[in-house]
Amino acid sequence: MKRFYALLLLFFTFLSAQAQILNPVSWKTSVEKKSDTEVVLVFDATIEHEWHMFSQFTPEGGSSPSVFEYKNAKGNFELVGKTKESPYKKVYSDVFEVDEYMFENKAQFRQTVKITNPNLKSISVYVEYQVCKESCIQQDKTFEFKLPQMNVKASEVAVTITSVDSTSSQTAVVTDSTSSSEVKETVATSQEKPVGKKEEKKGLLSIFFFAFLGGFAALLTPCVFPMIPMTVSFFTKQSKNKAQGIRNAIIYGVSIILIYVILGTLVTAIFGADALNALSTNVWFNIIFFVLLVFFAASFLGAFEIMLPNSWANKVDRQADKGGIIGILFMALALAIVSFSCTGPIVGTLLVEAASKGGLAPIVGMLGFSSALALPFMLFAMFPGWLNSLPKSGGWLNTVKVVLGFLELALAFKFLSNADLVLQAHLLERETFLAIWIAVFGALAFYLFGKITLPHDSPLTHISVGRLSLGLLVLSFTIYLIPGLWGAPLKLISGFPPPMTYSESPYGVGNSKGVGNSDSHAGLPDGAHLGPHDIVAFTEYEKGMAYAKSANKPVLLDFTGFACVNCRKMEDYVWSKPEILSILKDKVVLISLYVDDKRELPENEKYTSKETGKEIKTIGNKWSDFQITHYKANAQPYYIILDNEANRLTEPVGYTPDSDEYKAWLESGIAKYKK
């Protein structure tokens, strides 16, 4: 009986160990025939709930992007363009301080291939990707696409569906005689998009809100504000009764909204719902946006005015004189044209920001902007008595315009920073970026205090309490930025400047770990370096184990990754606690094995895994296979406390954000080692 219970316990232990091997993404592949010489390779990924996978275009410095490697292309086939992918979400990572592009629930990738070898039977594609939830997993798959016969009619479509969980494949040939409903059913799985509706809705609401604020700012410019009483007066005089005046005002407001929404729709239609989204990390687009915003800022600051041709306004005015609904529509168009010198830069900036997020963002952005612009015209037309409460036009309107110019100038450098980060040119590092912002907002503070005047400013004998208050707020913000030059995190503007690691002094001025210096390893054991929070760490398992034995300390084996967000969270928020940091520095030997290290192994060290059958080519592959083979786990972070003979002292743990729980786990392992 005891033997039975022992076997039962062993069985459940085995099941528990196997459960550590996670595979949150399942794949289906298919081949669609496009012409006599071209096919489309389709990859459909189904992602488990709460997990997310990263786009090919997710920016550097964050999580690992998906990578597609097409084998044996030379002489056999040519890739037509890049691998396209379904829409992704953009989510800001406060750990890596970059926007990350990710898929949830489903993702699809499509690659058009031109066949140059008529005898080619299949195409092999190696795919590497990262998937995360509370832990992150570096995964890779090799797909074998069996090609359809290439001598069928161009009007025919051949679809090969191959499940990665099966060695067999099925081919369905859809000819002209096949009904359209059958075709749709066959390829339906490749057309589904990631869900993420709640996040998408939240993103669109924030775009609407900021665009609404932009519309309100445009309302307070010298091109628009004086037109409120003029327009309201027109409606009250031309309307036969109050009801007609209210109706006309509503039509006028709706017309303004319609004009700007059509503009947003055109941007979406011309560039595509997600084209600019995918280009948001493109160097040239970011540089163009930078130049565009500097141009808009210069206009607001008074260097010149952006004007549409006067002939446009004259023609529209003539149409507006005709009256009726058509006349009111042209009046709204006249407002858009006449006020363009003030609204144009704001509209342009909003469209750049919204379009870079893709989808319906440009339409939603223009809806928010135009709603703020149209609402006062409608309300004052309905209640003309409110006009008496409006402040008089004057120099304060130009002040609003100049403040917007300074804000546009500051925002412009965010786009230049994006381009610099992609190029890794290090021309606009964190300190340089902050110095520019300090100069811009410092100059804005001096302007608000009346110490700087610009071309269109009225003479200033005194400043109002409102202007003084705004000046003090801007000055306070400027002073807040200054410590950032010496390494302060500046969480208030997190996401705008380059990350802390992209700077002249990553650890703050005067502080350095000595990485890259000739004496960086002075006084450290062989094979060790200074890791997070200056913890002595090893990245080679054998050297770390040897040192632990000589020092008579237990080992903290840390399976981690450079692009593992929860690994960084553990290091930043848990390891940094004084009570835990003292343990990691003094009571254990840390061995950190990076499963996403892309450096290739020497040829004589490459091998095929007995556990997974995969080819082990890189250092990251080696440590990932080591984790799977020895500990039946593939997720990171993954922590194990070992004695000097590599025996486990406690059950391994993964992501443990509770520092008290993590401390108790460490102490229990150390206590067992001492026994």
XYZ file of C-alpha atoms in Angstrom:
675
model
C 0.000 0.000 0.000
C 2.831 2.383 0.871
C 4.391 1.689 -2.496
C 1.053 2.505 -4.165
C 0.822 5.881 -2.374
C 4.435 6.617 -3.238
C 3.749 5.919 -6.911
C 0.594 8.019 -6.732
C 2.533 10.882 -5.183
C 5.211 10.534 -7.850
C 2.539 10.594 -10.543
C 0.960 13.809 -9.260
C 4.396 15.368 -8.838
C 5.086 14.524 -12.486
C 1.787 16.097 -13.549
C 2.550 19.184 -11.512
C 5.962 19.493 -13.132
C 4.529 19.045 -16.601
C 1.958 21.743 -15.910
C 4.861 24.217 -15.679
C 5.409 23.915 -19.442
C 3.131 26.618 -20.776
C 2.038 27.006 -24.372
C -0.383 29.967 -24.465
C -0.367 30.337 -28.264
C -1.722 27.778 -30.718
C -1.193 28.204 -34.449
C -2.906 27.302 -37.685
C -1.285 27.950 -41.022
C -2.694 28.087 -44.520
C -1.643 28.847 -48.069
C -3.786 30.981 -50.369
C -3.061 30.990 -54.068
C -2.985 34.532 -55.414
C -1.873 33.945 -59.023
C 0.033 31.441 -61.155
C 3.275 32.559 -59.481
C 2.256 34.009 -56.123
C 0.888 32.565 -52.894
C 0.076 34.067 -49.502
C 1.359 32.299 -46.391
C -1.116 32.832 -43.556
C -0.308 32.387 -39.851
C -3.283 32.433 -37.458
C -2.407 32.617 -33.767
C -4.942 31.928 -31.018
C -3.751 33.431 -27.732
C -5.044 32.213 -24.383
C -7.123 34.589 -22.248
C -5.102 37.286 -20.391
C -1.933 36.479 -22.341
C -0.566 38.820 -25.020
C 1.928 38.445 -27.848
C 4.005 41.252 -29.329
C 3.955 42.746 -32.819
C 6.888 42.698 -35.236
C 6.926 46.485 -34.933
C 6.954 46.897 -31.144
C 9.674 49.490 -30.409
C 13.175 48.611 -29.331
C 13.887 48.851 -25.642
C 10.702 46.986 -24.695
C 9.483 43.422 -24.989
C 10.725 41.145 -27.768
C 9.049 41.579 -31.161
C 7.801 38.682 -33.268
C 10.332 37.666 -35.922
C 9.667 35.737 -39.142
C 12.590 34.041 -40.894
C 11.908 32.487 -44.302
C 14.299 29.602 -44.986
C 16.013 28.712 -48.293
C 14.543 31.652 -50.225
C 17.495 32.040 -52.614
C 16.636 30.534 -55.995
C 13.257 29.289 -54.776
C 11.063 32.258 -53.930
C 11.016 36.005 -53.250
C 9.177 37.848 -50.492
C 6.734 40.467 -51.792
C 6.872 43.251 -49.207
C 7.014 42.710 -45.461
C 4.964 40.311 -43.380
C 1.640 42.033 -42.725
C -0.240 41.631 -39.467
C -3.705 42.221 -38.055
C -4.386 45.337 -35.922
C -2.612 45.463 -32.592
C -3.036 47.421 -29.365
C -0.647 50.145 -28.286
C 0.019 49.988 -24.529
C 2.507 52.142 -22.630
C 4.974 50.187 -20.466
C 5.986 52.150 -17.386
C 8.760 49.599 -16.827
C 10.473 49.918 -20.214
C 9.140 53.490 -20.719
C 8.048 52.822 -24.318
C 4.779 52.147 -26.116
C 4.455 48.423 -26.774
C 2.396 46.885 -29.586
C 0.624 43.676 -28.646
C -2.060 41.195 -29.669
C -4.688 39.647 -27.422
C -6.904 36.625 -28.133
C -6.059 36.394 -31.837
C -3.454 37.585 -34.320
C -2.900 37.007 -37.997
C 0.237 37.402 -40.105
C 0.285 37.263 -43.919
C 3.257 37.083 -46.261
C 2.971 37.207 -50.040
C 5.571 35.033 -51.761
C 6.545 34.946 -55.446
C 7.606 31.419 -56.474
C 10.676 31.415 -58.738
C 11.356 27.663 -58.646
C 8.447 25.775 -60.278
C 9.580 22.538 -58.601
C 9.379 23.977 -55.078
C 7.160 21.768 -52.910
C 7.222 23.597 -49.567
C 8.438 26.655 -47.698
C 9.883 26.514 -44.193
C 9.370 29.489 -41.876
C 10.979 29.965 -38.461
C 8.941 32.199 -36.119
C 10.201 33.573 -32.823
C 7.908 35.466 -30.464
C 7.357 36.469 -26.853
C 4.108 35.950 -24.967
C 3.422 37.407 -21.513
C 0.951 37.443 -18.648
C 2.297 37.342 -15.091
C 5.308 35.630 -16.602
C 6.879 35.864 -20.043
C 7.784 33.012 -22.393
C 10.217 33.109 -25.309
C 8.847 30.696 -27.898
C 9.749 29.643 -31.400
C 8.098 27.453 -34.011
C 9.088 26.164 -37.424
C 6.221 25.902 -39.911
C 6.305 23.871 -43.097
C 3.961 25.236 -45.793
C 3.074 22.664 -48.465
C 2.561 24.577 -51.703
C -0.427 23.960 -54.001
C 0.050 23.050 -57.644
C 0.977 26.203 -59.528
C -0.467 25.181 -62.904
C -4.140 25.701 -61.956
C -6.174 28.608 -63.282
C -5.393 31.962 -61.774
C -9.066 32.288 -60.753
C -8.771 29.268 -58.475
C -7.796 29.536 -54.819
C -6.014 26.702 -53.018
C -6.004 26.633 -49.249
C -3.816 24.309 -47.214
C -4.611 24.147 -43.513
C -1.898 22.712 -41.274
C -2.239 22.437 -37.513
C 1.026 22.603 -35.622
C -0.361 19.985 -33.260
C -0.650 17.472 -36.093
C 1.729 16.151 -38.703
C -1.003 15.776 -41.301
C -2.319 18.512 -43.561
C -5.532 18.947 -45.484
C -5.965 20.735 -48.795
C -9.199 22.296 -49.987
C -9.314 23.639 -53.524
C -11.972 26.270 -54.082
C -12.812 26.723 -57.758
C -15.229 29.035 -59.579
C -18.013 26.534 -59.065
C -17.716 26.818 -55.278
C -20.331 29.051 -53.715
C -19.196 32.328 -52.166
C -20.609 31.283 -48.790
C -18.339 28.219 -48.809
C -15.295 30.402 -49.583
C -16.098 32.748 -46.687
C -16.496 29.811 -44.331
C -13.174 28.331 -45.415
C -11.087 31.466 -44.759
C -13.124 32.962 -41.921
C -10.589 32.087 -39.270
C -7.928 34.189 -40.996
C -10.005 37.347 -40.989
C -10.734 37.633 -37.281
C -9.137 40.529 -35.439
C -7.931 40.782 -31.865
C -10.728 41.591 -29.467
C -9.459 44.084 -26.874
C -12.711 46.077 -27.142
C -12.557 47.554 -23.657
C -9.014 48.821 -24.147
C -9.829 50.112 -27.632
C -12.880 51.957 -26.292
C -10.816 53.441 -23.477
C -8.183 54.623 -25.956
C -10.776 56.261 -28.208
C -12.384 58.017 -25.224
C -9.029 59.502 -24.216
C -8.472 60.676 -27.810
C -11.935 62.271 -27.820
C -11.223 64.002 -24.490
C -7.880 65.476 -25.547
C -9.275 66.482 -28.942
C -12.172 68.194 -27.134
C -9.630 70.167 -25.083
C -7.857 71.037 -28.349
C -11.127 72.339 -29.789
C -11.676 74.459 -26.693
C -8.132 75.855 -27.038
C -8.821 76.709 -30.692
C -11.998 78.490 -29.593
C -9.891 80.862 -27.476
C -7.634 81.941 -30.350
C -7.907 85.374 -32.057
C -9.202 83.804 -35.296
C -12.217 82.105 -33.704
C -13.259 83.835 -30.474
C -14.314 87.182 -32.067
C -16.508 85.274 -34.536
C -18.845 84.003 -31.780
C -20.792 87.285 -31.275
C -20.716 88.030 -35.025
C -22.174 84.631 -35.925
C -24.764 84.657 -33.143
C -25.848 88.168 -34.159
C -26.319 86.963 -37.743
C -28.623 84.125 -36.662
C -30.712 86.302 -34.337
C -31.204 88.989 -37.022
C -31.860 86.666 -39.960
C -34.246 84.329 -38.150
C -37.998 85.219 -38.140
C -38.489 83.913 -34.601
C -36.500 82.430 -31.722
C -37.335 78.822 -32.656
C -35.984 79.323 -36.173
C -32.849 80.947 -34.769
C -32.237 77.970 -32.485
C -32.829 75.537 -35.358
C -30.381 77.392 -37.613
C -27.782 77.500 -34.839
C -28.069 73.735 -34.330
C -27.719 73.143 -38.081
C -24.678 75.436 -38.065
C -23.075 73.532 -35.189
C -23.801 70.137 -36.758
C -22.317 71.427 -40.032
C -19.071 72.384 -38.272
C -18.884 68.898 -36.744
C -19.654 67.290 -40.106
C -16.871 69.197 -41.882
C -14.165 68.135 -39.408
C -15.419 64.542 -39.125
C -15.262 64.284 -42.932
C -11.653 65.495 -42.673
C -10.896 62.725 -40.140
C -12.655 60.182 -42.369
C -10.552 61.253 -45.363
C -7.328 60.789 -43.371
C -8.472 57.310 -42.339
C -9.537 56.424 -45.894
C -6.373 57.770 -47.565
C -3.850 56.207 -45.201
C -5.854 53.170 -44.135
C -7.264 52.406 -40.707
C -3.963 51.102 -39.372
C -1.258 52.168 -41.831
C -0.029 55.125 -39.783
C -0.241 53.006 -36.652
C 2.311 50.611 -38.105
C 4.436 53.562 -39.244
C 4.542 55.233 -35.831
C 8.055 53.845 -35.278
C 9.171 54.693 -38.818
C 12.121 57.080 -38.728
C 11.090 59.244 -41.669
C 7.485 59.641 -40.536
C 8.626 60.745 -37.081
C 11.056 63.252 -38.600
C 8.305 64.591 -40.910
C 5.953 64.953 -37.917
C 8.717 66.779 -36.027
C 9.252 69.265 -38.873
C 5.489 69.712 -39.258
C 4.959 70.519 -35.571
C 7.907 72.934 -35.504
C 6.312 74.651 -38.534
C 2.965 74.891 -36.688
C 4.693 76.174 -33.540
C 6.521 78.900 -35.474
C 3.170 80.011 -36.916
C 1.588 80.247 -33.461
C 4.595 82.131 -32.098
C 4.097 84.803 -34.753
C 6.737 84.013 -37.394
C 4.065 83.800 -40.128
C 0.423 82.880 -40.647
C -0.819 79.757 -42.366
C -3.512 80.963 -44.741
C -5.716 79.168 -47.219
C -6.233 81.019 -50.552
C -8.531 84.061 -50.183
C -10.423 82.949 -53.299
C -11.681 79.923 -51.355
C -13.153 82.091 -48.620
C -14.740 84.485 -51.156
C -16.417 81.662 -53.078
C -17.711 80.068 -49.890
C -19.020 83.442 -48.624
C -21.025 83.905 -51.825
C -22.634 80.501 -51.322
C -23.399 81.321 -47.683
C -25.346 84.451 -48.730
C -27.959 82.272 -50.445
C -29.485 81.312 -47.089
C -31.303 78.134 -46.141
C -29.653 74.940 -44.967
C -27.122 75.020 -47.827
C -26.181 78.586 -46.909
C -25.674 77.617 -43.255
C -23.475 74.684 -44.325
C -21.300 77.069 -46.350
C -21.165 79.453 -43.364
C -19.668 76.619 -41.329
C -17.197 75.937 -44.130
C -16.328 79.656 -44.184
C -15.546 79.499 -40.451
C -13.216 76.531 -41.048
C -11.388 78.367 -43.861
C -11.167 81.821 -42.253
C -10.000 80.449 -38.894
C -7.511 78.037 -40.460
C -4.469 80.096 -39.445
C -5.359 79.339 -35.796
C -7.151 75.993 -36.037
C -4.881 74.469 -38.709
C -1.880 73.788 -36.436
C -4.140 72.342 -33.719
C -6.055 70.176 -36.202
C -2.786 69.060 -37.794
C -1.286 68.094 -34.440
C -4.433 66.215 -33.398
C -4.541 64.339 -36.697
C -0.865 63.388 -36.396
C -1.384 62.078 -32.846
C -4.696 60.354 -33.601
C -3.655 58.873 -36.939
C -0.514 57.378 -35.392
C -2.812 55.320 -33.148
C -4.655 53.925 -36.174
C -8.225 52.659 -36.512
C -11.032 55.184 -36.034
C -8.839 57.529 -33.975
C -8.688 60.356 -36.610
C -12.505 60.350 -36.925
C -13.020 60.284 -33.144
C -10.382 63.019 -32.738
C -12.088 65.326 -35.211
C -15.462 64.604 -33.581
C -14.075 65.740 -30.221
C -12.364 68.817 -31.671
C -15.363 69.990 -33.698
C -17.799 69.350 -30.841
C -15.871 71.753 -28.590
C -15.677 74.268 -31.428
C -19.355 74.066 -32.388
C -20.954 73.877 -28.937
C -20.464 77.553 -27.925
C -21.878 78.802 -31.240
C -25.021 76.728 -30.697
C -25.437 77.639 -27.028
C -24.950 81.389 -27.490
C -27.372 81.369 -30.426
C -29.958 79.662 -28.197
C -29.289 82.041 -25.294
C -28.058 85.359 -26.782
C -28.092 86.989 -23.340
C -25.057 84.925 -22.404
C -22.965 87.004 -24.813
C -22.784 89.760 -22.199
C -20.798 87.442 -19.936
C -18.094 86.798 -22.549
C -14.744 88.541 -21.967
C -13.826 91.174 -24.531
C -11.424 90.323 -27.314
C -7.919 91.611 -26.764
C -4.278 90.753 -26.317
C -5.133 87.747 -24.138
C -6.261 85.860 -27.249
C -2.778 86.143 -28.755
C -1.354 84.931 -25.433
C -3.426 81.736 -25.789
C -2.050 81.301 -29.303
C 1.571 81.744 -28.152
C 1.133 79.289 -25.254
C -0.149 76.723 -27.752
C 2.929 77.433 -29.885
C 5.266 76.626 -27.001
C 3.331 73.407 -26.261
C 3.527 72.334 -29.928
C 7.276 73.003 -29.919
C 7.755 70.793 -26.847
C 5.610 68.022 -28.357
C 7.599 68.141 -31.605
C 10.709 66.841 -29.858
C 8.832 63.723 -28.768
C 8.629 62.693 -32.443
C 12.302 63.505 -33.023
C 13.110 61.416 -29.945
C 11.135 58.476 -31.406
C 13.236 58.623 -34.585
C 16.473 58.822 -32.588
C 15.475 55.831 -30.439
C 14.698 53.709 -33.509
C 18.035 54.650 -35.108
C 19.874 54.332 -31.761
C 21.836 57.395 -32.922
C 22.099 58.784 -29.359
C 21.762 62.350 -30.684
C 18.781 63.135 -28.460
C 19.487 61.283 -25.243
C 17.472 61.822 -22.081
C 19.578 64.715 -20.765
C 19.475 66.547 -24.111
C 15.713 66.059 -24.413
C 15.137 67.365 -20.868
C 17.452 70.335 -21.467
C 15.340 71.307 -24.499
C 12.103 70.979 -22.521
C 13.546 73.021 -19.656
C 14.494 75.744 -22.160
C 11.070 75.672 -23.862
C 8.988 75.749 -20.666
C 11.401 78.193 -19.031
C 10.952 80.576 -21.967
C 7.165 80.091 -21.711
C 7.305 81.043 -18.011
C 9.302 84.208 -18.830
C 6.768 85.019 -21.564
C 3.840 84.677 -19.169
C 5.633 86.937 -16.669
C 5.982 89.559 -19.423
C 9.778 89.308 -19.683
C 9.622 88.134 -23.311
C 7.381 89.647 -25.998
C 6.610 88.271 -29.461
C 5.617 89.988 -32.740
C 1.815 90.139 -32.306
C 1.707 90.895 -28.569
C -0.071 93.985 -27.298
C 1.846 96.356 -24.982
C 1.755 94.919 -21.450
C 1.599 97.337 -18.496
C 0.695 94.659 -15.984
C -0.171 90.970 -15.884
C -3.462 89.510 -14.710
C -3.829 87.153 -11.770
C -4.754 84.338 -14.193
C -1.624 84.897 -16.283
C 0.539 85.083 -13.145
C -0.968 81.814 -11.857
C -0.320 80.060 -15.148
C 3.226 81.436 -15.187
C 3.883 80.096 -11.694
C 2.502 76.685 -12.713
C 4.786 76.542 -15.774
C 7.784 77.725 -13.724
C 7.097 75.015 -11.112
C 6.965 72.395 -13.876
C 10.266 73.698 -15.288
C 11.952 73.429 -11.887
C 10.507 69.910 -11.517
C 12.280 68.892 -14.759
C 15.739 70.057 -13.665
C 16.602 67.119 -11.324
C 15.955 64.812 -14.289
C 19.329 65.948 -15.648
C 20.900 64.204 -12.642
C 18.908 60.986 -12.914
C 15.552 61.768 -11.232
C 12.815 59.486 -12.686
C 10.298 62.330 -13.420
C 7.262 60.032 -13.234
C 4.947 62.968 -14.014
C 6.125 62.949 -17.657
C 6.906 59.236 -17.880
C 6.782 58.162 -21.528
C 7.714 61.517 -23.057
C 11.496 61.681 -22.570
C 13.747 58.790 -23.618
C 14.079 56.022 -20.989
C 16.650 56.256 -18.204
C 18.856 53.706 -19.957
C 19.071 55.915 -23.067
C 21.197 58.640 -21.524
C 24.750 59.837 -21.018
C 24.587 58.809 -17.357
C 22.119 55.892 -16.969
C 22.570 55.903 -13.192
C 22.547 59.675 -12.776
C 25.388 62.165 -13.027
C 28.327 61.049 -10.879
C 26.960 57.520 -10.414
C 28.099 54.571 -12.471
C 28.322 50.812 -12.267
C 31.515 51.025 -14.237
C 30.123 48.944 -17.105
C 32.477 49.252 -20.032
C 35.328 50.640 -17.925
C 38.592 48.802 -17.750
C 38.135 48.232 -14.041
C 34.455 47.291 -14.230
C 35.184 43.771 -12.973
C 37.909 44.740 -10.536
C 37.464 42.898 -7.252
C 34.668 40.674 -8.596
C 34.801 36.870 -8.797
C 35.668 35.292 -12.142
C 32.673 35.490 -14.495
C 30.712 37.906 -12.274
C 29.391 41.379 -12.996
C 27.331 43.971 -11.162
C 23.664 43.295 -11.854
C 20.525 45.182 -10.757
C 21.114 47.364 -7.679
C 24.819 46.425 -7.823
C 24.151 42.807 -6.839
C 27.066 40.554 -7.787
C 25.608 38.258 -10.451
C 26.777 35.469 -12.743
C 25.468 34.775 -16.237
C 27.368 31.486 -16.571
C 25.861 28.623 -14.606
C 29.066 26.641 -14.021
C 31.094 29.619 -12.781
C 28.269 30.728 -10.503
C 27.914 27.261 -8.977
C 31.680 26.985 -8.469
C 31.800 30.338 -6.671
C 28.794 29.435 -4.471
C 30.593 26.260 -3.381
C 33.782 28.145 -2.524
C 31.825 30.840 -0.677
C 29.605 28.258 1.057
C 26.378 30.026 0.059
C 23.147 28.815 -1.532
C 22.353 29.778 -5.123
C 19.437 31.879 -6.323
C 18.939 30.644 -9.883
C 17.118 33.352 -11.845
C 15.672 32.459 -15.245
C 15.056 35.868 -16.763
C 15.047 37.832 -20.016
C 16.228 41.215 -21.240
C 12.737 41.890 -22.622
C 10.784 40.311 -19.750
C 8.581 43.023 -18.233
C 7.741 41.168 -15.022
C 11.411 40.270 -14.526
C 12.131 44.031 -14.545
C 9.199 44.654 -12.178
C 10.602 42.118 -9.715
C 14.037 43.742 -9.912
C 12.701 47.312 -9.669
C 9.987 46.918 -7.042
C 10.832 43.760 -5.033
C 14.594 43.286 -5.178
C 15.075 46.999 -4.382
C 13.462 46.603 -0.930
C 16.272 47.010 1.662
C 15.359 43.800 3.528
C 15.464 41.762 0.281
C 18.448 43.559 -1.241
C 20.578 42.703 1.801
C 19.715 39.006 1.346
C 20.557 39.042 -2.367
C 23.862 40.816 -1.757
C 25.096 38.916 1.283
C 23.347 35.575 1.757
C 22.970 34.002 -1.711
C 24.865 33.789 -4.991
C 22.786 35.110 -7.868
C 22.964 33.323 -11.224
C 20.850 35.069 -13.873
C 20.301 33.087 -17.075
C 18.826 35.142 -19.939
C 16.610 33.035 -22.191
C 16.377 35.774 -24.850
C 20.130 36.329 -25.285
C 20.488 36.389 -29.094
C 24.244 35.848 -29.212
C 25.121 32.743 -31.185
C 26.840 29.812 -29.556
C 30.163 28.647 -30.997
C 29.621 26.011 -33.678
C 30.980 23.225 -31.469
C 28.457 24.108 -28.722
C 25.337 24.038 -30.898
C 23.128 20.982 -30.483
C 19.618 19.588 -30.874
C 17.561 19.448 -27.693
C 16.694 15.928 -26.520
C 13.694 17.377 -24.679
C 12.087 19.464 -27.413
C 13.874 18.361 -30.593
C 14.706 22.011 -31.396
C 18.031 23.243 -32.661
C 19.892 25.141 -29.913
C 21.807 27.934 -31.660
C 21.978 30.874 -29.241
C 22.876 31.439 -25.601
C 19.207 32.182 -24.924
C 18.185 28.875 -26.553
C 20.687 27.088 -24.314
C 19.317 28.519 -21.051
C 15.708 28.074 -22.164
C 16.401 24.424 -22.942
C 18.246 24.109 -19.606
C 15.153 25.402 -17.785
C 12.792 23.061 -19.656
C 15.038 20.008 -19.332
C 15.929 20.341 -15.650
C 12.902 22.098 -14.178
C 10.056 21.352 -16.618
C 9.210 25.059 -16.866
C 9.482 27.634 -19.644
C 8.176 30.889 -18.128
C 10.126 33.858 -16.772
C 10.768 35.107 -14.171
C 11.417 31.755 -12.508
C 13.389 31.524 -9.270
C 14.954 28.434 -7.677
C 17.091 28.157 -4.540
C 19.774 25.461 -4.886
C 22.458 24.029 -2.665
C 26.041 23.632 -3.912
C 25.167 20.278 -5.514
C 22.343 21.827 -7.559
C 19.613 20.277 -5.408
C 16.427 22.305 -4.937
C 15.915 23.568 -1.404
C 12.367 24.905 -1.915
C 9.645 24.826 -4.527
C 10.427 27.309 -7.334
C 8.390 30.499 -7.627
C 7.574 32.827 -10.487
C 6.405 36.434 -10.492
C 5.906 37.335 -6.808
C 5.077 41.048 -6.442
C 4.402 40.692 -2.703
C 7.804 41.521 -1.188
C 6.938 39.936 2.186
C 6.015 36.663 0.491
C 9.183 36.731 -1.619
C 11.318 37.468 1.459
C 9.758 34.557 3.368
C 10.467 32.268 0.407
C 14.119 33.358 0.274
C 14.583 32.923 4.023
C 13.037 29.442 3.987
C 15.507 28.320 1.318
C 18.477 29.798 3.175
C 17.332 28.160 6.432
C 17.191 24.736 4.723
C 20.671 25.271 3.287
C 22.102 25.942 6.763
C 20.673 22.657 8.041
